Amino acid sequence: MKSSVITFPGSNCDRDMDVALKKFGFKNKMVWHNDIELPKSDLVVLPGGFSYGDYLRCGSMASKSKIMKSVINFANGGGMIMGICNGFQILVETGLLPGVLLRNKYLEFICKNVFIKINDEQNRYFKNINNNVLELHIAHNEGNYFCTKDQLKEIEENDQIAINYCDKSGNIGEQFNPNGSINNIAGIFNKKKNILGMMPHPERMIDPYLSGEDGSIFFKNLINNLK
Amino acid sequence: MKISVIITLKKDVLDPQGKVIHQALDGMGFNDVNEVRQGKFFEIDTKESNPKKATNKVEEMCKKLLANLVIEDYKIIDTQ
């Protein structure tokens, strides 16, 4: 399986993602934002970080960079694209995913482990996953997912809500919502579910000594689904 | 010519920064403030000399990049 990670100026989780993808068997290539062509890939990842210093709005400048034309074409052809954290912000700014990520409700940068519940397994990201609650890491200032009422209705009806913040047993409640996101939304799909954007970082949970292994569960399952 | 634009969060979008500024003003003794909304200001100097054309171009810029219309409104406030 071939993957590509796009590096924008200010990305800082690109190499962690590279390590994670390779650990679970992907042949990964790093792609610079100023490149025009995307290498042949089964999965494209937009990594976390602070692309373009978060100028204007998080992800807005990166969404207009050169490589994004190819990324958008890849998406429209049904290609798998995963945006983590800043990558999620970039995906909403390109319009590939609905809604927007606002400043966290209590204006704090949040850096901690959270639990997320996987809502939908009829997609190539989470199909056949053993655990439907995972402990992952979040680190963001703008992770407060917001969309219009019409958009929310649409994404609910199409089962586009990929993951929600929850407690360790999978209960979804306002007290487990770290940043004020509508309905505890931590990640969403596009309609066809080939594009996934999420705030939590699975690539930070792939080592039993350093973190935990719930990210490993995600990546192992992902590569099996893509085979 | 120079076009000035302000971009603010839509009315029904929570503006936590505006809220905190409001609280600070309150603490400083400015007790008669009802609400504070924070926004962004852009001054765009363009080669275009026809005001109507320039305004149209800036509007396009707002729609495509400067504002995110899901959450923000833009307003051209000055043309000179």
Coordinates of C-alpha atoms in Angstrom, one line a residue:
Chain A
M1 CA 0.0 0.0 0.0
K2 CA 1.3 3.4 -1.0
S3 CA 0.7 6.5 1.0
S4 CA 1.7 10.2 0.7
V5 CA 2.0 12.7 3.5
I6 CA 1.9 16.4 2.4
T7 CA 4.2 18.7 4.2
F8 CA 3.2 22.4 4.3
P9 CA 5.4 25.1 5.8
G10 CA 4.6 24.8 9.5
S11 CA 3.4 21.2 9.5
N12 CA 4.9 19.4 12.5
C13 CA 3.2 16.0 12.6
D14 CA 4.3 15.0 9.1
R15 CA 7.2 12.9 10.2
D16 CA 5.3 11.3 13.1
M17 CA 2.7 10.3 10.5
D18 CA 5.5 9.0 8.2
V19 CA 6.9 6.8 11.1
A20 CA 3.4 5.5 11.9
L21 CA 2.4 4.7 8.3
K22 CA 5.7 2.9 7.7
K23 CA 5.5 1.0 11.0
F24 CA 2.2 -0.6 9.8
G25 CA 3.4 -1.4 6.3
F26 CA 2.7 1.6 4.1
K27 CA 5.3 2.6 1.6
N28 CA 5.2 6.3 2.4
K29 CA 6.4 9.3 0.4
M30 CA 6.7 12.8 1.7
V31 CA 5.3 15.4 -0.7
W32 CA 6.1 19.1 -0.6
H33 CA 3.3 21.6 -0.7
N34 CA 4.8 23.3 -3.8
D35 CA 4.8 20.1 -5.8
I36 CA 2.2 19.8 -8.5
E37 CA 1.9 16.1 -9.0
L38 CA 0.8 13.7 -6.3
P39 CA 2.7 10.3 -6.4
K40 CA 0.5 7.3 -7.0
S41 CA -1.1 6.7 -3.6
D42 CA -3.7 4.5 -2.0
L43 CA -3.9 7.0 0.9
V44 CA -3.1 10.7 1.1
V45 CA -2.6 12.3 4.6
L46 CA -2.7 15.9 5.5
P47 CA -0.8 16.1 8.8
G48 CA -1.2 18.1 11.9
G49 CA 0.7 21.3 12.7
F50 CA 0.4 25.0 12.1
S51 CA 0.5 25.3 8.3
Y52 CA 1.4 28.9 7.3
G53 CA 1.5 29.9 11.0
D54 CA -2.3 29.6 11.1
Y55 CA -2.5 32.9 9.3
L56 CA -5.9 34.3 8.3
R57 CA -7.7 31.1 9.5
C58 CA -6.3 27.7 10.4
G59 CA -5.8 25.8 7.2
S60 CA -7.0 28.6 4.9
M61 CA -3.6 29.3 3.2
A62 CA -2.7 25.7 2.9
S63 CA -6.0 24.9 1.2
K64 CA -4.8 27.2 -1.7
S65 CA -1.3 25.8 -2.1
K66 CA -0.2 24.2 -5.3
I67 CA -0.4 20.5 -4.4
M68 CA -4.0 20.9 -3.3
K69 CA -5.3 20.9 -6.8
S70 CA -4.0 17.4 -7.2
V71 CA -5.3 16.4 -3.8
I72 CA -8.8 17.7 -4.7
N73 CA -8.7 15.8 -8.0
F74 CA -7.6 12.7 -6.1
A75 CA -10.5 13.2 -3.7
N76 CA -13.1 13.7 -6.5
G77 CA -11.9 10.5 -8.1
G78 CA -12.7 8.6 -4.9
G79 CA -9.2 8.6 -3.4
M80 CA -8.8 8.1 0.3
I81 CA -7.7 11.3 2.1
M82 CA -7.2 11.6 5.8
G83 CA -6.7 15.0 7.5
I84 CA -5.5 15.0 11.1
C85 CA -5.9 18.1 13.3
N86 CA -4.5 20.9 11.0
G87 CA -5.2 18.5 8.1
F88 CA -8.9 18.5 9.1
Q89 CA -8.9 22.3 9.2
I90 CA -7.3 22.3 5.7
L91 CA -10.0 19.9 4.4
V92 CA -12.9 22.0 5.6
E93 CA -11.2 25.1 4.1
T94 CA -11.0 23.4 0.7
G95 CA -14.7 22.6 1.0
L96 CA -14.0 18.8 0.7
L97 CA -15.6 18.4 4.1
P98 CA -18.6 20.5 5.4
G99 CA -18.4 22.9 8.4
V100 CA -15.5 24.7 10.0
L101 CA -13.3 24.5 13.1
L102 CA -13.6 27.4 15.5
R103 CA -11.5 28.5 18.4
N104 CA -12.0 26.2 21.4
K105 CA -14.9 27.2 23.6
Y106 CA -12.8 28.2 26.6
L107 CA -10.0 29.8 24.6
E108 CA -7.4 27.3 25.8
F109 CA -4.9 25.3 23.8
I110 CA -5.9 21.7 24.7
C111 CA -3.2 19.0 24.9
K112 CA -4.4 15.8 26.5
N113 CA -5.7 12.2 25.9
V114 CA -9.3 11.8 25.1
F115 CA -11.6 8.9 24.3
I116 CA -13.5 8.8 21.0
K117 CA -16.3 6.6 19.9
I118 CA -16.4 5.3 16.4
N119 CA -19.9 5.9 15.0
D120 CA -19.9 4.3 11.6
E121 CA -18.1 1.2 10.4
Q122 CA -19.5 1.2 6.9
N123 CA -16.4 2.8 5.6
R124 CA -12.8 1.9 4.7
Y125 CA -11.3 3.7 7.7
F126 CA -13.1 1.9 10.5
K127 CA -14.6 -1.2 9.0
N128 CA -13.9 -4.3 11.0
I129 CA -12.2 -2.4 13.8
N130 CA -12.1 -4.4 17.0
N131 CA -12.6 -1.6 19.5
N132 CA -15.2 1.1 18.9
V133 CA -13.8 3.3 21.7
L134 CA -10.2 4.4 21.3
E135 CA -8.0 6.6 23.5
L136 CA -6.2 9.1 21.3
H137 CA -4.4 12.4 21.8
I138 CA -5.6 15.9 21.0
A139 CA -3.5 19.0 20.8
H140 CA -5.3 22.0 19.3
N141 CA -6.5 25.6 19.7
E142 CA -9.2 25.5 17.0
G143 CA -11.0 22.2 17.2
N144 CA -14.5 23.4 18.0
Y145 CA -16.4 21.9 15.1
F146 CA -19.2 24.1 13.9
C147 CA -21.6 23.9 10.9
T148 CA -25.0 25.3 10.0
K149 CA -28.2 23.6 11.1
D150 CA -28.9 22.4 7.6
Q151 CA -25.4 21.0 7.3
L152 CA -25.7 19.2 10.6
K153 CA -29.0 17.7 9.5
E154 CA -27.4 16.5 6.3
I155 CA -24.3 15.0 7.9
E156 CA -26.4 13.3 10.5
E157 CA -28.8 11.8 7.9
N158 CA -25.9 10.5 5.8
D159 CA -24.0 9.1 8.8
Q160 CA -21.1 11.3 8.1
I161 CA -20.2 11.8 11.8
A162 CA -17.2 9.6 12.0
I163 CA -16.2 9.9 15.7
N164 CA -17.4 11.7 18.8
Y165 CA -15.7 12.6 22.1
C166 CA -16.9 10.3 24.8
D167 CA -15.8 8.6 28.1
K168 CA -13.8 5.4 28.3
S169 CA -17.0 3.3 28.1
G170 CA -18.2 5.2 25.0
N171 CA -20.8 7.4 26.6
I172 CA -21.2 10.6 24.7
G173 CA -22.0 13.6 26.9
E174 CA -21.2 17.3 27.1
Q175 CA -18.9 16.7 30.1
F176 CA -16.6 14.7 27.7
N177 CA -16.6 17.5 25.1
P178 CA -13.1 19.1 25.4
N179 CA -13.6 22.0 23.0
G180 CA -17.3 22.9 22.5
S181 CA -17.8 21.0 19.2
I182 CA -21.4 20.5 18.1
N183 CA -22.7 17.2 19.3
N184 CA -19.2 16.2 20.6
I185 CA -18.1 15.8 17.0
A186 CA -14.4 14.9 16.8
G187 CA -14.2 13.8 13.1
I188 CA -16.4 13.7 10.0
F189 CA -16.5 12.1 6.6
N190 CA -17.6 13.5 3.2
K191 CA -20.7 11.9 1.7
K192 CA -18.8 9.1 -0.1
K193 CA -16.7 8.5 3.1
N194 CA -13.5 8.4 1.2
I195 CA -12.4 11.6 3.0
L196 CA -11.9 11.6 6.8
G197 CA -11.1 14.7 8.9
M198 CA -10.5 14.3 12.6
M199 CA -8.9 16.3 15.4
P200 CA -7.3 13.4 17.4
H201 CA -3.9 12.2 16.5
P202 CA -3.7 8.4 16.0
E203 CA 0.0 8.7 15.0
R204 CA 0.8 9.7 18.5
M205 CA -0.5 6.4 20.0
I206 CA 1.6 3.8 18.3
D207 CA 4.1 2.9 21.0
P208 CA 3.3 0.9 24.1
Y209 CA 6.3 2.5 26.0
L210 CA 5.7 6.1 25.1
S211 CA 1.9 6.5 24.7
G212 CA -0.5 3.7 24.2
E213 CA -1.5 1.5 21.3
D214 CA -4.9 2.6 20.4
G215 CA -3.5 4.4 17.3
S216 CA -1.9 1.1 16.3
I217 CA -5.3 -0.6 16.3
F218 CA -6.5 2.1 13.9
F219 CA -3.5 1.9 11.5
K220 CA -3.4 -2.0 11.5
N221 CA -7.1 -2.1 10.6
L222 CA -6.7 0.7 8.0
I223 CA -4.0 -1.0 6.0
N224 CA -6.0 -4.3 6.1
N225 CA -9.1 -2.5 4.8
L226 CA -7.1 -0.9 2.0
K227 CA -5.5 -4.2 0.8
Chain B
M1 CA -7.2 52.5 -5.1
K2 CA -7.6 51.3 -1.6
I3 CA -10.5 49.1 -0.5
S4 CA -11.2 48.5 3.2
V5 CA -13.0 45.3 4.3
I6 CA -14.1 44.1 7.7
I7 CA -14.8 40.5 8.5
T8 CA -16.8 39.5 11.5
L9 CA -18.2 36.3 12.9
K10 CA -21.9 35.8 12.0
K11 CA -24.3 36.9 14.7
D12 CA -25.3 33.3 15.7
V13 CA -21.7 32.1 15.9
L14 CA -20.1 32.2 19.4
D15 CA -17.3 34.7 19.6
P16 CA -15.4 33.7 22.8
Q17 CA -12.7 36.3 22.2
G18 CA -15.3 39.1 22.0
K19 CA -16.8 37.7 25.2
V20 CA -13.5 37.8 27.1
I21 CA -12.8 41.4 25.9
H22 CA -16.3 42.3 27.1
Q23 CA -15.6 40.8 30.6
A24 CA -12.3 42.7 30.7
L25 CA -14.0 46.0 29.8
D26 CA -16.5 45.2 32.5
G27 CA -13.8 44.7 35.0
M28 CA -12.2 48.0 34.1
G29 CA -15.4 49.8 34.9
F30 CA -16.9 50.1 31.4
N31 CA -20.2 48.7 32.7
D32 CA -22.5 49.9 30.0
V33 CA -21.3 47.6 27.2
N34 CA -23.9 45.2 25.8
E35 CA -21.8 43.0 23.7
V36 CA -18.3 42.9 22.0
R37 CA -17.7 41.2 18.7
Q38 CA -14.2 40.9 17.4
G39 CA -13.3 41.0 13.7
K40 CA -10.6 41.4 11.1
F41 CA -9.7 44.4 9.0
F42 CA -8.1 44.3 5.6
E43 CA -6.9 47.2 3.5
I44 CA -6.4 46.1 -0.1
D45 CA -4.4 48.4 -2.4
T46 CA -5.3 47.4 -6.0
K47 CA -4.1 48.6 -9.4
E48 CA -7.7 48.7 -10.5
S49 CA -8.9 52.4 -10.7
N50 CA -12.6 51.8 -11.5
P51 CA -14.3 51.7 -8.1
K52 CA -17.0 49.3 -9.1
K53 CA -14.6 46.8 -10.7
A54 CA -12.3 47.1 -7.7
T55 CA -15.2 46.4 -5.3
N56 CA -16.3 43.4 -7.3
K57 CA -12.8 42.0 -7.3
V58 CA -12.5 42.4 -3.5
E59 CA -15.9 40.8 -3.0
E60 CA -14.6 37.8 -5.0
M61 CA -11.5 37.8 -2.8
C62 CA -13.7 37.8 0.3
K63 CA -15.7 34.9 -0.9
K64 CA -12.8 32.8 -2.1
L65 CA -10.2 33.4 0.7
L66 CA -10.6 36.3 3.1
A67 CA -13.8 35.1 4.7
N68 CA -15.2 31.7 5.5
L69 CA -18.9 32.2 4.7
V70 CA -20.0 29.4 6.9
I71 CA -19.1 31.5 10.0
E72 CA -18.2 34.9 8.8
D73 CA -19.7 38.0 7.1
Y74 CA -17.7 40.5 5.2
K75 CA -18.5 44.2 4.6
I76 CA -16.7 46.6 2.3
I77 CA -16.6 49.8 4.4
D78 CA -14.5 52.2 2.3
T79 CA -13.2 52.8 -1.2
Q80 CA -10.7 55.5 -2.0

